[in-house]
Amino acid sequence: MSGSRGVFLADCPARLAVDLIADKWTVVVLAGLSEGPVRHGDLVELIGGISRKMLTQTLRRLEAHGLVRRQAYAEAPPRVEYELTPLGATLIEPIHTLTEWARANGDAVLDAIDAGSVTRKK
Amino acid sequence: MSGSRGVFLADCPARLAVDLIADKWTVVVLAGLSEGPVRHGDLVELIGGISRKMLTQTLRRLEAHGLVRRQAYAEAPPRVEYELTPLGATLIEPIHTLTEWARANGDAVLDAIDAGSVTRKK
DNA sequence: CAGTATCCATTTCGATACTG
DNA sequence: CAGTATCGAAATGGATACTG
């Protein structure tokens, strides 16, 4: 949908970035992979709250976008590990910047939220 | 939904940040406001592709989160301007980092996409 | 263990028409 | 011009059950 008939901001690079990461799990999955290869099941535990379906789906898209590499071992029981590609690793820094912002300003946002719900800008 | 009963990564700051910006329009709207106050109608033109409904909805949420300030002038015809709050302005840098990433690596992602759709990792 | 398929509830978003 | 209301289509995501 990005850049089909956009006008100005419509096809700026921000749109591509948003299309890549603007869903519920992508950023968290990338964060989960940022320390090194992780198994499918371990990711589910690590992230907490994601279903296997959504994890697989997210990983598949990241794989298709060249950000994640899937490594399956022919063993029993099966073992599959996921890791960031070099390209994927470069995305960690922007995500980290975002996370740092949240760490620094998260409280301010929460304050604004319940300030608004009580006083409504009186 | 964020942090209700998360386990590990579930309540790291990344989750808050994602919940804030992980939708189709938030980042683009913030980008549109990054240069200074803009009127409602101008934002629609500037962004390209957003409906007035979604723009208003996005702005309302950003307002509730303390990131955007709404300024209405009692004139005819009505004039309403939106601008970033100081807090909102601090979000521009992380967004810019992301945009820069997209500018630098967007082609690599696009390459990965159609490499995958043709050769399927031969 | 890893992954898929199916079903279903919720959410998201666009089109349209309307108010002040 | 700015904003709201309503409708419906489509995407999203969770639960569950199943396969290899």
XYZ file of C-alpha atoms (C1' of nucleotides) in Angstrom:
284
model
C 0.000 0.000 0.000
C 2.962 2.234 0.462
C 3.774 4.358 -2.499
C 1.034 3.233 -4.790
C -0.323 6.701 -5.419
C 0.987 8.736 -2.558
C 1.515 12.436 -2.896
C 4.179 13.942 -0.692
C 4.969 12.349 2.585
C 3.321 9.281 1.182
C 6.447 7.862 -0.343
C 9.105 9.179 1.966
C 11.301 6.509 3.532
C 9.381 6.786 6.770
C 6.545 4.930 5.117
C 8.698 1.935 4.298
C 10.037 1.805 7.826
C 6.555 2.052 9.258
C 5.251 -0.653 6.982
C 8.069 -2.889 8.185
C 7.699 -2.527 11.900
C 4.236 -1.123 12.527
C 2.541 -4.169 13.899
C 2.098 -5.636 17.285
C 5.062 -7.985 17.353
C 7.798 -7.170 14.859
C 9.809 -4.874 17.084
C 9.568 -7.182 20.062
C 10.662 -10.170 18.005
C 13.634 -8.269 16.639
C 14.522 -7.255 20.168
C 14.309 -10.889 21.199
C 16.796 -11.819 18.501
C 19.197 -8.985 19.186
C 21.381 -11.018 21.533
C 21.981 -13.911 19.171
C 20.303 -17.015 17.728
C 17.195 -18.170 19.544
C 14.960 -21.178 19.126
C 11.327 -20.902 18.217
C 10.040 -22.117 21.549
C 12.458 -19.985 23.491
C 11.241 -16.922 21.671
C 7.693 -17.672 22.705
C 8.805 -17.853 26.335
C 11.065 -14.845 26.073
C 8.532 -12.541 24.520
C 5.610 -13.555 26.645
C 2.109 -13.229 25.294
C 2.765 -14.076 21.657
C 1.114 -17.116 20.128
C 3.129 -19.545 18.054
C 1.044 -18.579 15.082
C 1.918 -14.913 15.345
C 5.546 -15.654 16.047
C 5.874 -17.832 12.977
C 4.009 -15.334 10.874
C 6.186 -12.468 12.058
C 9.367 -14.459 11.535
C 8.288 -15.408 8.030
C 7.782 -11.821 7.075
C 11.087 -10.774 8.590
C 12.724 -13.589 6.674
C 11.112 -12.449 3.443
C 12.391 -8.951 4.124
C 15.918 -10.204 4.584
C 16.095 -9.235 8.233
C 16.067 -12.687 9.784
C 17.647 -15.982 8.860
C 16.069 -19.330 9.620
C 18.288 -22.279 10.433
C 16.694 -25.717 10.689
C 18.647 -28.699 11.963
C 17.730 -32.181 10.791
C 17.453 -33.716 14.206
C 14.936 -35.377 16.415
C 13.363 -33.590 18.079
C 13.462 -30.845 15.465
C 15.452 -27.760 16.254
C 15.072 -24.438 14.498
C 17.009 -21.335 15.289
C 16.451 -17.810 14.137
C 19.005 -15.075 13.993
C 19.336 -11.587 12.612
C 20.991 -11.159 9.250
C 23.589 -8.405 8.955
C 20.842 -6.258 7.484
C 18.538 -7.087 10.332
C 21.223 -6.247 12.821
C 21.379 -2.713 11.462
C 17.763 -2.261 12.473
C 18.605 -2.835 16.106
C 20.076 0.604 16.532
C 16.962 2.534 15.424
C 14.873 0.258 17.613
C 17.219 0.894 20.478
C 16.835 4.634 19.987
C 13.095 4.196 20.203
C 13.365 2.048 23.296
C 15.604 4.582 24.954
C 13.059 7.269 24.223
C 10.379 5.169 25.855
C 12.568 4.561 28.859
C 13.208 8.271 29.228
C 9.762 9.608 28.367
C 7.379 6.796 29.062
C 6.312 8.248 32.379
C 5.578 11.604 30.810
C 3.252 9.907 28.352
C 1.499 7.984 31.084
C 1.117 11.207 33.060
C -0.403 12.920 30.045
C -2.822 10.064 29.596
C -4.341 10.169 33.018
C -4.080 13.918 33.292
C -6.314 14.033 30.243
C -8.762 11.453 31.514
C -9.339 13.391 34.749
C -9.231 17.081 33.952
C -9.835 17.073 30.234
C -7.721 20.165 29.701
C -9.987 22.201 32.070
C -3.141 -4.263 26.524
C 0.500 -3.570 27.144
C 1.872 -4.935 30.331
C -1.259 -6.533 31.653
C 0.328 -9.877 32.399
C 3.456 -9.908 30.303
C 6.381 -12.050 31.280
C 9.791 -10.870 30.191
C 10.151 -8.753 27.146
C 6.479 -8.095 27.543
C 6.882 -5.056 29.730
C 10.127 -3.647 28.508
C 9.946 -0.041 27.307
C 9.919 -1.202 23.728
C 6.347 -2.288 24.232
C 5.209 1.177 25.216
C 6.953 2.723 22.266
C 5.433 0.195 19.922
C 1.975 0.727 21.325
C 2.389 4.433 20.727
C 3.530 4.444 17.142
C 2.707 1.048 15.700
C -0.195 1.988 13.523
C -0.551 3.052 9.982
C -0.501 6.801 10.449
C 1.041 7.968 13.712
C 4.606 8.232 12.522
C 3.631 9.937 9.305
C 1.487 12.480 11.138
C 4.291 13.236 13.569
C 6.622 13.665 10.629
C 4.138 16.051 9.068
C 4.161 18.166 12.206
C 7.907 18.121 12.652
C 8.463 21.374 10.777
C 6.004 23.434 12.787
C 2.256 24.080 13.217
C 0.058 22.773 10.420
C -3.642 23.090 9.755
C -5.922 20.092 9.585
C -6.621 20.383 5.880
C -2.985 20.991 5.056
C -2.022 17.824 6.870
C -4.433 15.832 4.748
C -2.804 17.232 1.620
C 0.710 16.872 2.962
C 0.389 13.277 4.030
C -1.504 12.046 1.013
C -3.823 9.094 1.336
C -5.119 9.673 4.836
C -8.825 10.278 5.371
C -9.982 13.151 7.548
C -11.445 10.620 9.908
C -8.158 8.839 10.444
C -6.253 12.087 10.712
C -8.566 13.406 13.416
C -8.483 10.105 15.229
C -4.703 9.939 15.144
C -4.359 13.531 16.279
C -6.768 12.949 19.152
C -4.732 10.063 20.414
C -1.490 11.973 20.090
C -3.139 14.813 21.990
C -4.244 12.436 24.735
C -0.687 11.142 24.947
C 0.683 14.635 25.364
C 2.585 14.598 22.092
C 0.498 17.081 20.122
C -1.227 20.318 20.982
C -4.422 21.493 19.306
C -4.985 25.186 18.782
C -8.410 26.316 17.581
C -9.016 29.903 16.490
C -12.487 31.399 16.849
C -12.744 32.633 13.294
C -14.858 32.174 10.248
C -14.021 30.022 8.468
C -12.717 27.928 11.332
C -9.008 27.465 11.632
C -7.331 24.760 13.683
C -3.638 24.219 13.942
C -1.730 21.322 15.390
C 1.787 21.369 16.674
C 4.137 19.116 18.559
C 4.453 19.616 22.275
C 7.973 19.679 23.728
C 7.454 16.036 24.618
C 6.250 15.257 21.122
C 9.268 17.005 19.679
C 11.548 14.598 21.497
C 10.004 11.758 19.549
C 11.159 13.242 16.281
C 14.718 12.123 16.798
C 13.922 8.405 17.194
C 11.632 8.662 14.204
C 14.365 10.357 12.260
C 16.754 7.542 13.133
C 14.246 5.106 11.756
C 13.722 7.156 8.626
C 17.446 7.367 8.048
C 17.659 3.622 8.359
C 14.972 3.246 5.748
C 16.739 5.689 3.459
C 19.978 3.744 3.801
C 18.617 0.197 3.765
C 15.287 0.415 2.024
C 16.704 -0.879 -1.236
C 18.254 -3.859 0.496
C 14.867 -4.759 1.894
C 13.190 -4.396 -1.467
C 15.905 -6.565 -3.014
C 15.345 -9.224 -0.370
C 11.643 -9.162 -1.057
C 11.811 -9.888 -4.727
C 14.825 -12.154 -4.429
C 12.643 -14.293 -2.191
C 9.636 -14.221 -4.457
C 11.653 -15.438 -7.441
C 14.251 -17.900 -6.235
C 12.879 -18.901 -2.876
C 16.316 -19.358 -1.377
C 17.273 -21.878 -4.141
C 9.526 -29.244 18.987
C 8.093 -26.694 15.046
C 4.614 -25.538 12.166
C -0.041 -25.325 9.912
C -5.137 -24.911 9.451
C -9.438 -23.364 10.904
C -12.573 -20.637 13.185
C -13.918 -16.494 15.280
C -13.800 -11.898 17.905
C -11.971 -7.583 17.649
C -9.943 -3.819 15.513
C -8.827 -0.892 11.784
C -9.821 1.850 8.191
C -12.126 3.917 4.081
C -16.341 5.874 1.891
C -20.022 8.593 2.435
C -23.042 11.801 4.286
C -23.958 15.041 7.624
C -23.341 19.238 11.343
C -21.488 23.670 13.061
C -12.855 24.438 7.062
C -13.067 21.220 10.766
C -15.220 17.538 12.657
C -18.607 13.720 13.559
C -21.599 9.581 12.618
C -22.479 5.455 10.482
C -21.688 1.550 7.721
C -19.284 -2.219 5.988
C -15.003 -4.408 4.171
C -10.763 -6.152 5.364
C -6.917 -7.021 8.248
C -5.390 -8.534 12.672
C -4.736 -11.588 16.146
C -6.040 -15.294 19.594
C -7.654 -20.173 20.728
C -7.684 -24.625 19.452
C -6.694 -28.720 17.169
C -3.999 -31.033 14.058
C 0.476 -32.787 11.220
C 5.381 -34.171 10.640
